[in-house]
Coordinates of N, CA and C in Angstrom, one line a residue:
X208 N 118.2 120.9 142.8 CA 117.0 121.4 142.2 C 116.8 120.6 140.9
X209 N 115.5 120.1 140.7 CA 115.2 119.4 139.5 C 114.9 120.4 138.4
X210 N 115.9 120.6 137.5 CA 115.7 121.6 136.5 C 114.6 121.2 135.5
X211 N 114.4 119.9 135.3 CA 113.5 119.4 134.4 C 112.1 119.8 134.7
X212 N 111.8 119.8 136.0 CA 110.4 120.2 136.5 C 110.2 121.7 136.3
X213 N 111.2 122.5 136.3 CA 111.0 123.9 136.2 C 111.2 124.4 134.7
X214 N 111.5 123.6 133.8 CA 111.7 124.0 132.4 C 110.4 124.3 131.8
X215 N 110.3 125.4 131.0 CA 109.0 125.8 130.4 C 108.5 124.7 129.5
X216 N 107.2 124.4 129.6 CA 106.6 123.3 128.9 C 106.0 123.9 127.6
X217 N 106.0 123.1 126.5 CA 105.4 123.6 125.2 C 103.9 123.6 125.3
X218 N 103.3 124.6 124.7 CA 101.9 124.7 124.7 C 101.3 123.7 123.7
X219 N 100.7 122.7 124.3 CA 100.1 121.6 123.4 C 98.6 121.7 123.4
X220 N 98.0 122.9 123.9 CA 96.5 123.0 123.9 C 96.0 123.1 122.4
X221 N 94.8 122.4 122.2 CA 94.3 122.4 120.8 C 93.8 123.8 120.4
X222 N 93.8 124.0 119.1 CA 93.3 125.3 118.6 C 91.8 125.3 118.9
X223 N 91.3 126.6 119.1 CA 89.9 126.7 119.5 C 89.0 126.1 118.5
X224 N 89.3 126.2 117.2 CA 88.4 125.7 116.1 C 88.3 124.2 116.2
X225 N 89.3 123.5 116.9 CA 89.2 122.1 116.9 C 88.5 121.5 118.1
X226 N 88.1 122.4 119.0 CA 87.4 122.0 120.3 C 86.0 121.5 120.0
X227 N 85.5 120.6 120.7 CA 84.1 120.1 120.6 C 83.2 121.2 121.0
X228 N 82.1 121.4 120.2 CA 81.1 122.4 120.5 C 80.2 122.0 121.6
X229 N 79.9 122.8 122.5 CA 79.0 122.5 123.6 C 77.6 123.0 123.3
X230 N 76.6 122.7 124.1 CA 75.2 123.2 123.9 C 75.2 124.7 124.1
X231 N 76.1 125.2 125.0 CA 76.1 126.7 125.2 C 76.7 127.3 124.0
X232 N 77.7 126.7 123.3 CA 78.2 127.3 122.1 C 77.1 127.3 121.0
X233 N 76.4 126.3 120.8 CA 75.4 126.2 119.8 C 74.3 127.2 120.1
X234 N 73.9 127.4 121.3 CA 72.9 128.3 121.7 C 73.3 129.8 121.4
X235 N 74.6 130.0 121.6 CA 75.1 131.4 121.4 C 75.1 131.7 119.9
X236 N 75.5 130.7 119.1 CA 75.5 131.0 117.6 C 74.1 131.1 117.1
X237 N 73.2 130.3 117.7 CA 71.8 130.3 117.3 C 71.2 131.7 117.6
X238 N 71.6 132.3 118.7 CA 71.1 133.6 119.1 C 71.6 134.7 118.1
X239 N 72.8 134.5 117.6 CA 73.3 135.5 116.6 C 72.5 135.4 115.3
X240 N 72.2 134.2 114.9 CA 71.4 134.0 113.7 C 69.9 134.5 113.9
X241 N 69.4 134.3 115.1 CA 68.1 134.8 115.4 C 68.0 136.3 115.3
X242 N 69.0 137.0 115.8 CA 69.0 138.4 115.8 C 69.2 138.9 114.3
X243 N 70.0 138.2 113.5 CA 70.2 138.6 112.1 C 68.9 138.4 111.4
X244 N 68.1 137.4 111.7 CA 66.8 137.3 111.0 C 65.9 138.4 111.4
X245 N 65.9 138.8 112.6 CA 65.0 139.9 113.1 C 65.4 141.2 112.5
X246 N 66.7 141.4 112.2 CA 67.2 142.6 111.7 C 67.1 142.7 110.1
X247 N 66.7 141.6 109.5 CA 66.6 141.5 108.1 C 67.9 141.2 107.4
X248 N 68.9 140.8 108.1 CA 70.2 140.5 107.4 C 70.1 139.1 106.8
X249 N 69.2 138.2 107.3 CA 69.1 136.9 106.7 C 67.6 136.7 106.3
X250 N 67.4 135.9 105.2 CA 66.0 135.5 104.8 C 65.6 134.3 105.7
X251 N 64.4 134.0 105.7 CA 63.9 132.9 106.4 C 64.6 131.6 106.0
X252 N 64.8 131.4 104.7 CA 65.4 130.2 104.2 C 66.9 130.1 104.6
X253 N 67.6 131.3 104.6 CA 69.0 131.3 105.0 C 69.1 131.0 106.5
X254 N 68.2 131.6 107.3 CA 68.1 131.3 108.7 C 67.9 129.9 109.0
X255 N 66.9 129.2 108.3 CA 66.6 127.8 108.6 C 67.8 126.9 108.2
X256 N 68.5 127.3 107.1 CA 69.6 126.5 106.7 C 70.8 126.6 107.6
X257 N 71.1 127.8 108.1 CA 72.2 128.0 109.0 C 71.9 127.4 110.4
X258 N 70.7 127.5 110.9 CA 70.3 127.0 112.2 C 70.5 125.4 112.1
X259 N 70.1 124.8 111.1 CA 70.3 123.4 111.0 C 71.8 123.0 111.0
X260 N 72.6 123.9 110.4 CA 74.1 123.7 110.5 C 74.6 123.9 111.9
X261 N 74.1 124.8 112.6 CA 74.5 125.1 114.0 C 74.3 123.8 114.9
X262 N 73.1 123.2 114.8 CA 72.8 122.1 115.7 C 73.3 120.8 115.2
X263 N 73.9 120.8 114.0 CA 74.6 119.6 113.6 C 76.2 119.7 113.7
X264 N 76.6 120.9 114.1 CA 78.1 121.1 114.1 C 78.7 120.3 115.3
X265 N 79.8 119.8 115.1 CA 80.5 119.0 116.1 C 81.6 119.8 116.8
X266 N 82.2 120.8 116.1 CA 83.3 121.6 116.6 C 83.0 123.1 116.5
X267 N 83.8 123.9 117.2 CA 83.6 125.3 117.2 C 84.0 125.8 115.8
X268 N 85.0 125.2 115.2 CA 85.4 125.6 113.8 C 84.3 125.4 112.8
X269 N 83.4 124.5 113.0 CA 82.2 124.3 112.1 C 81.1 125.3 112.3
X270 N 81.1 125.9 113.5 CA 80.1 126.9 113.8 C 80.5 128.3 113.3
X271 N 81.8 128.6 113.3 CA 82.2 130.0 113.0 C 81.8 130.5 111.6
X272 N 82.0 129.6 110.6 CA 81.6 130.1 109.2 C 80.2 130.4 109.0
X273 N 79.3 129.9 109.9 CA 77.9 130.2 109.8 C 77.5 131.6 110.2
X274 N 78.3 132.3 110.9 CA 78.0 133.6 111.3 C 79.1 134.6 110.9
X275 N 80.1 134.2 110.1 CA 81.3 135.0 109.8 C 80.9 136.3 109.2
X276 N 79.8 136.3 108.4 CA 79.4 137.6 107.7 C 78.4 138.4 108.4
X277 N 78.3 138.1 109.7 CA 77.3 138.9 110.5 C 78.0 139.7 111.6
X278 N 77.6 141.0 111.8 CA 78.3 141.9 112.7 C 78.4 141.4 114.1
X279 N 77.3 140.7 114.6 CA 77.3 140.3 116.0 C 78.4 139.2 116.3
X280 N 78.8 138.5 115.2 CA 79.8 137.5 115.4 C 81.2 138.0 115.8
X281 N 81.4 139.3 115.6 CA 82.7 139.9 115.9 C 82.7 140.6 117.2
X282 N 81.7 140.5 117.9 CA 81.6 141.1 119.3 C 82.0 140.0 120.3
X283 N 83.1 140.2 121.0 CA 83.6 139.2 121.9 C 82.7 139.1 123.1
X284 N 82.1 137.9 123.4 CA 81.3 137.8 124.6 C 82.1 137.7 125.9
X285 N 81.5 138.1 127.0 CA 82.2 138.0 128.3 C 82.4 136.5 128.6
X286 N 83.6 136.2 129.2 CA 83.9 134.9 129.5 C 83.0 134.4 130.7
X287 N 82.5 133.2 130.6 CA 81.6 132.7 131.7 C 82.4 132.4 132.9
X288 N 81.8 132.6 134.0 CA 82.5 132.3 135.3 C 82.6 130.8 135.5
X289 N 83.7 130.3 135.9 CA 83.9 128.9 136.1 C 83.5 128.5 137.6
X290 N 82.8 127.5 137.7 CA 82.4 127.0 139.0 C 82.9 125.6 139.2
X291 N 83.7 125.4 140.2 CA 84.3 124.1 140.5 C 83.2 123.2 141.1
X292 N 83.4 121.9 140.8 CA 82.5 120.9 141.3 C 82.6 120.9 142.9
X293 N 81.5 120.6 143.6 CA 81.5 120.5 145.0 C 82.5 119.4 145.5
X294 N 83.0 119.6 146.7 CA 83.9 118.6 147.3 C 83.2 117.4 147.7
X295 N 81.9 117.5 148.1 CA 81.2 116.3 148.5 C 79.8 116.3 147.8
X296 N 79.2 115.2 147.8 CA 77.8 115.1 147.1 C 76.7 115.6 148.0
X297 N 75.7 116.0 147.3 CA 74.5 116.5 148.1 C 73.8 115.3 148.7
X298 N 73.5 115.4 150.0 CA 72.9 114.2 150.7 C 71.6 113.7 150.0
X299 N 70.8 114.6 149.6 CA 69.5 114.2 148.9 C 69.7 113.5 147.6
X300 N 71.0 113.5 147.1 CA 71.3 112.9 145.8 C 71.6 111.4 146.0
X301 N 71.8 111.0 147.2 CA 72.2 109.6 147.4 C 71.1 108.7 148.0
X302 N 71.0 107.5 147.5 CA 70.0 106.5 148.1 C 70.5 106.0 149.4
X303 N 69.6 105.5 150.2 CA 69.9 105.0 151.6 C 70.8 103.8 151.5
X304 N 70.6 102.9 150.4 CA 71.3 101.7 150.2 C 72.1 101.8 148.9
X305 N 73.2 101.1 148.9 CA 74.1 101.2 147.7 C 73.4 100.5 146.5
X306 N 73.6 101.0 145.3 CA 73.1 100.4 144.1 C 73.9 99.2 143.6
X307 N 75.1 99.2 144.1 CA 76.0 98.1 143.6 C 77.1 97.8 144.6
X308 N 77.5 96.5 144.8 CA 78.6 96.1 145.6 C 79.7 95.5 144.8
X309 N 80.9 95.9 145.0 CA 82.0 95.2 144.3 C 83.0 94.7 145.4
X310 N 83.0 93.4 145.6 CA 83.7 92.8 146.7 C 84.8 91.8 146.2
X311 N 86.0 92.0 146.8 CA 87.1 91.0 146.5 C 87.7 90.6 147.8
X312 N 87.6 89.4 148.2 CA 88.2 88.8 149.4 C 89.1 87.7 149.0
X313 N 90.4 87.9 149.1 CA 91.4 86.9 148.6 C 91.1 86.6 147.1
X314 N 90.7 87.6 146.4 CA 90.3 87.4 144.9 C 90.3 88.8 144.2
X315 N 89.8 88.9 143.0 CA 89.7 90.1 142.3 C 88.3 90.3 141.8
X316 N 87.9 91.6 141.7 CA 86.5 91.9 141.1 C 86.7 93.1 140.2
X317 N 86.0 93.1 139.1 CA 86.1 94.2 138.1 C 84.7 94.6 137.7
X318 N 84.5 95.9 137.5 CA 83.4 96.5 136.9 C 83.9 97.4 135.7
X319 N 83.7 97.0 134.5 CA 84.2 97.7 133.4 C 83.3 97.5 132.2
X320 N 83.6 98.3 131.1 CA 82.8 98.1 129.9 C 81.6 99.1 129.9
X321 N 80.5 98.7 129.1 CA 79.3 99.5 129.0 C 78.3 99.1 130.1
X322 N 78.4 99.7 131.3 CA 77.5 99.3 132.4 C 76.9 100.6 133.0
X323 N 75.8 100.5 133.6 CA 75.1 101.6 134.2 C 75.6 101.9 135.6
X324 N 76.2 103.0 135.8 CA 76.7 103.4 137.1 C 75.6 103.9 138.0
X325 N 75.4 103.4 139.2 CA 74.4 103.8 140.1 C 74.9 105.1 140.9
X326 N 74.1 105.6 141.7 CA 74.4 106.8 142.5 C 75.4 106.4 143.6
X327 N 75.3 105.2 144.1 CA 76.2 104.8 145.3 C 76.7 103.4 145.1
X328 N 78.0 103.3 145.0 CA 78.7 102.0 144.8 C 79.6 101.7 146.0
X329 N 79.5 100.5 146.5 CA 80.4 100.2 147.6 C 81.5 99.2 147.1
X330 N 82.7 99.5 147.4 CA 83.9 98.6 147.0 C 84.7 98.2 148.2
X331 N 84.9 96.8 148.3 CA 85.6 96.3 149.4 C 86.7 95.4 148.9
X332 N 88.0 95.6 149.3 CA 89.1 94.8 148.9 C 89.8 94.3 150.1
X333 N 89.7 93.1 150.5 CA 90.3 92.5 151.6 C 91.3 91.4 151.1
X334 N 92.6 91.7 151.2 CA 93.5 90.8 150.6 C 93.1 90.5 149.1
X335 N 92.6 91.5 148.5 CA 92.2 91.3 147.1 C 92.3 92.6 146.3
X336 N 91.8 92.5 145.1 CA 91.9 93.7 144.2 C 90.5 94.0 143.5
X337 N 90.2 95.3 143.6 CA 88.9 95.8 143.0 C 89.3 96.8 141.9
X338 N 88.7 96.7 140.7 CA 88.8 97.7 139.7 C 87.5 98.1 139.2
X339 N 87.3 99.5 139.3 CA 86.0 100.1 138.9 C 86.4 101.0 137.7
X340 N 86.0 100.7 136.5 CA 86.3 101.5 135.3 C 85.1 102.1 134.8
X341 N 85.0 103.4 134.9 CA 83.8 104.2 134.5 C 84.0 104.8 133.1
X342 N 85.1 104.5 132.4 CA 85.4 105.2 131.2 C 84.4 104.9 130.1
X343 N 83.7 103.8 130.1 CA 82.6 103.5 129.1 C 81.3 103.4 129.8
X344 N 81.1 103.8 131.0 CA 79.9 103.6 131.8 C 78.8 104.5 131.3
X345 N 77.6 104.1 131.5 CA 76.4 105.0 131.3 C 76.1 105.8 132.6
X346 N 76.2 107.1 132.6 CA 75.9 107.9 133.7 C 74.4 108.4 133.7
X347 N 73.6 107.8 134.5 CA 72.2 108.2 134.6 C 72.0 109.3 135.6
X348 N 73.0 109.5 136.5 CA 72.9 110.5 137.5 C 74.1 111.4 137.5
X349 N 73.9 112.6 137.9 CA 75.1 113.5 137.9 C 76.0 113.2 139.1
X350 N 75.5 112.8 140.2 CA 76.3 112.5 141.4 C 76.5 111.0 141.5
X351 N 77.8 110.5 141.5 CA 78.1 109.1 141.7 C 79.1 109.1 142.9
X352 N 78.8 108.3 143.9 CA 79.7 108.1 145.1 C 80.2 106.7 145.1
X353 N 81.5 106.6 145.3 CA 82.1 105.3 145.5 C 82.7 105.2 146.9
X354 N 82.1 104.4 147.7 CA 82.6 104.1 149.1 C 83.6 103.0 149.0
X355 N 84.8 103.2 149.3 CA 85.8 102.2 149.2 C 86.5 101.9 150.5
X356 N 86.8 100.6 150.7 CA 87.5 100.2 151.9 C 88.6 99.1 151.4
X357 N 89.8 99.4 151.7 CA 90.9 98.5 151.3 C 91.7 98.0 152.5
X358 N 91.7 96.7 152.8 CA 92.4 96.1 153.9 C 93.4 95.1 153.3
X359 N 94.7 95.5 153.3 CA 95.7 94.6 152.7 C 95.3 94.3 151.2
X360 N 94.6 95.3 150.6 CA 94.1 95.1 149.3 C 94.3 96.3 148.4
X361 N 93.7 96.3 147.2 CA 93.9 97.4 146.3 C 92.5 97.8 145.6
X362 N 92.2 99.1 145.6 CA 91.0 99.5 144.9 C 91.4 100.6 143.9
X363 N 91.1 100.4 142.6 CA 91.4 101.3 141.6 C 90.2 101.8 140.9
X364 N 90.1 103.1 140.8 CA 88.9 103.7 140.1 C 89.4 104.5 138.9
X365 N 88.8 104.3 137.7 CA 89.2 105.1 136.5 C 87.9 105.8 136.0
X366 N 88.1 107.1 135.6 CA 86.9 107.8 135.2 C 87.3 108.5 133.8
X367 N 86.3 108.8 133.0 CA 86.5 109.6 131.8 C 87.1 110.9 132.0
X368 N 87.7 111.5 131.0 CA 88.4 112.8 131.2 C 87.3 114.0 131.3
X369 N 86.1 113.8 130.8 CA 85.2 114.9 130.8 C 84.1 114.8 131.9
X370 N 84.5 114.3 133.1 CA 83.7 114.3 134.3 C 84.6 115.0 135.3
X371 N 83.9 115.4 136.5 CA 84.7 115.9 137.6 C 84.9 114.8 138.6
X372 N 86.1 114.8 139.3 CA 86.5 113.8 140.2 C 86.9 114.4 141.5
X373 N 86.3 113.9 142.6 CA 86.6 114.4 143.9 C 86.9 113.2 144.9
X374 N 87.7 113.4 145.9 CA 88.0 112.4 146.9 C 88.1 112.8 148.3
X375 N 87.6 112.0 149.2 CA 87.7 112.3 150.6 C 88.1 111.0 151.3
X376 N 89.1 111.0 152.1 CA 89.5 109.7 152.8 C 90.9 109.8 153.3
X377 N 91.5 108.6 153.6 CA 92.9 108.6 154.1 C 93.4 107.2 154.2
X378 N 94.5 107.0 154.7 CA 95.1 105.7 154.9 C 95.8 105.5 156.2
X379 N 95.7 104.3 156.7 CA 96.4 103.9 157.9 C 97.5 102.9 157.5
X380 N 98.7 103.4 157.5 CA 99.8 102.6 156.9 C 99.4 102.1 155.5
X381 N 98.7 103.0 154.8 CA 98.3 102.6 153.5 C 98.3 103.9 152.6
X382 N 97.7 103.8 151.4 CA 97.8 104.9 150.5 C 96.4 105.2 150.0
X383 N 96.0 106.5 150.1 CA 94.7 107.0 149.5 C 95.1 108.2 148.6
X384 N 94.8 108.0 147.3 CA 95.3 109.0 146.3 C 94.2 109.2 145.3
X385 N 93.6 110.4 145.2 CA 92.6 110.8 144.2 C 93.1 112.0 143.4
X386 N 93.2 111.9 142.1 CA 93.6 113.0 141.3 C 92.3 113.9 141.0
X387 N 92.2 115.0 141.7 CA 91.0 115.9 141.5 C 91.0 116.4 140.1
X388 N 89.7 116.4 139.5 CA 89.5 116.7 138.1 C 88.3 117.6 138.0
X389 N 88.4 118.7 137.2 CA 87.2 119.6 137.0 C 86.8 119.5 135.5
X390 N 85.6 119.2 135.3 CA 85.1 119.2 133.9 C 84.7 120.6 133.5
X391 N 84.9 120.9 132.2 CA 84.5 122.2 131.7 C 83.0 122.4 131.6
X392 N 82.3 121.3 131.7 CA 80.8 121.3 131.6 C 80.2 121.3 133.0
X393 N 79.5 122.3 133.4 CA 78.9 122.3 134.8 C 77.8 121.2 135.0
X394 N 77.3 120.6 133.9 CA 76.3 119.6 134.0 C 76.9 118.2 133.9
X395 N 78.2 118.1 133.8 CA 78.9 116.8 133.7 C 78.8 116.0 135.0
X396 N 78.8 114.7 134.9 CA 78.8 113.9 136.1 C 79.9 114.2 137.1
X397 N 79.7 114.0 138.4 CA 80.7 114.2 139.4 C 80.9 112.9 140.2
X398 N 82.1 112.4 140.1 CA 82.4 111.1 140.8 C 83.1 111.4 142.1
X399 N 82.5 111.0 143.2 CA 83.2 111.2 144.6 C 83.7 109.9 145.1
X400 N 84.9 109.8 145.4 CA 85.5 108.6 146.0 C 85.8 108.9 147.5
X401 N 85.1 108.1 148.3 CA 85.2 108.3 149.8 C 85.7 106.9 150.3
X402 N 86.9 106.9 150.9 CA 87.4 105.6 151.4 C 88.5 105.7 152.4
X403 N 88.9 104.5 152.9 CA 90.0 104.3 153.8 C 90.8 103.1 153.4
X404 N 92.1 103.3 153.4 CA 93.1 102.2 153.0 C 93.8 101.8 154.3
X405 N 93.6 100.6 154.8 CA 94.3 100.1 155.9 C 95.4 99.1 155.4
X406 N 96.6 99.5 155.5 CA 97.7 98.6 154.9 C 97.4 98.2 153.5
X407 N 96.7 99.1 152.8 CA 96.3 98.8 151.4 C 96.4 100.1 150.5
X408 N 95.7 100.1 149.4 CA 95.8 101.2 148.5 C 94.5 101.5 147.8
X409 N 94.2 102.8 147.8 CA 93.0 103.2 147.0 C 93.4 104.4 146.2
X410 N 93.2 104.3 144.9 CA 93.5 105.4 144.0 C 92.5 105.6 142.9
X411 N 92.3 106.9 142.5 CA 91.3 107.2 141.5 C 91.9 108.3 140.6
X412 N 91.8 108.1 139.3 CA 92.3 109.1 138.4 C 91.6 108.9 137.0
X413 N 91.8 110.0 136.2 CA 91.1 109.9 134.8 C 91.9 108.9 133.9
X414 N 91.1 108.3 133.0 CA 91.7 107.4 132.0 C 91.9 108.2 130.7
X415 N 93.1 108.5 130.4 CA 93.4 109.5 129.3 C 92.8 109.0 128.0
X416 N 92.2 109.9 127.3 CA 91.7 109.6 126.0 C 90.3 109.0 126.0
X417 N 89.7 108.9 127.2 CA 88.3 108.3 127.3 C 87.4 109.5 127.7
X418 N 86.2 109.5 127.1 CA 85.2 110.5 127.3 C 83.8 109.8 127.5
X419 N 83.0 110.5 128.3 CA 81.7 109.9 128.6 C 80.8 109.9 127.3
X420 N 80.6 108.7 126.8 CA 79.9 108.5 125.5 C 78.4 108.9 125.6
X421 N 77.8 108.6 126.7 CA 76.3 108.8 126.8 C 76.0 110.3 126.9
X422 N 77.0 111.2 127.4 CA 76.8 112.6 127.3 C 76.7 113.1 125.9
X423 N 77.6 112.6 125.0 CA 77.5 112.9 123.6 C 76.3 112.4 123.0
X424 N 75.8 111.2 123.4 CA 74.6 110.7 122.8 C 73.4 111.6 123.2
X425 N 73.4 112.0 124.4 CA 72.3 112.9 124.8 C 72.3 114.2 124.1
X426 N 73.5 114.7 123.9 CA 73.7 116.0 123.1 C 73.1 115.8 121.7
X427 N 73.5 114.6 121.1 CA 73.0 114.4 119.7 C 71.5 114.3 119.6
X428 N 70.9 113.6 120.6 CA 69.5 113.5 120.6 C 68.8 114.9 120.8
X429 N 69.4 115.7 121.6 CA 68.9 117.1 121.8 C 69.0 117.9 120.5
X430 N 70.2 117.7 119.8 CA 70.4 118.4 118.5 C 69.3 118.0 117.5
X431 N 69.1 116.6 117.4 CA 68.1 116.1 116.5 C 66.7 116.7 116.8
X432 N 66.4 116.7 118.1 CA 65.1 117.3 118.4 C 65.0 118.7 118.1
X433 N 66.0 119.5 118.3 CA 66.0 120.9 118.0 C 65.9 121.2 116.6
X434 N 66.6 120.4 115.7 CA 66.5 120.5 114.3 C 65.1 120.2 113.8
X435 N 64.5 119.2 114.3 CA 63.2 118.8 113.9 C 62.2 119.9 114.3
X436 N 62.4 120.4 115.5 CA 61.4 121.4 116.0 C 61.5 122.7 115.2
X437 N 62.8 123.1 114.9 CA 62.9 124.3 114.1 C 62.5 124.1 112.6
X438 N 62.6 122.9 112.1 CA 62.2 122.6 110.8 C 60.7 122.7 110.7
X439 N 60.0 122.2 111.7 CA 58.5 122.2 111.8 C 58.0 123.7 111.8
X440 N 58.7 124.5 112.6 CA 58.4 125.9 112.7 C 58.5 126.6 111.4
X441 N 59.6 126.3 110.7 CA 59.8 126.9 109.4 C 58.7 126.5 108.4
X442 N 58.3 125.2 108.4 CA 57.3 124.7 107.5 C 55.9 125.3 107.8
X443 N 55.7 125.6 109.1 CA 54.4 126.2 109.5 C 54.2 127.6 109.1
X444 N 55.3 128.3 108.7 CA 55.2 129.7 108.4 C 54.5 129.9 107.0

């Protein structure tokens, strides 16, 4: 028996206060402030100042002090139900033709860096090597499908840690391996890897320490718009 595998592991989970704040977190804290304003616990100026702080907060720890002195902040909300990403993409989400081809025949081909990932990508490695790195890619669609075929070749797919990853396929005297991954954000992109490895290798896994940058950009743009909208409302009073 491998005792090392069964030894208790130290809890290395980050403190709640250090976690990145989501849109749902910000909305929840904004609702608390809205109720406090309606109840007369906050003045209009205090409400506007704290709301701006809510939509500029990066972590949960930056949100908590904004409502610490309000009764509603100490009522524990019900935990949201977790929904796993689907095993396969919705048919209507895929185009009839692939958006991109990555082909390596007795050679190598790489897609990496800041590039726009289409909804459907075909990867072929025949006595060659294909690398598809989505760790810095721009996701314009929630569903991304990678159709992979490896014949005496190798196809490697790397994804950010804050997306969902699914795989369907197999190998004929080869290896097909996909590390399934669930994002905590139900609106995060879902990458589906569908392929066959014939005397070859296909593998897909998260790239540790990498996160989808354009999701954070969209969140920041949403925050800026919300702050501007609420500031205009406050000035119109």
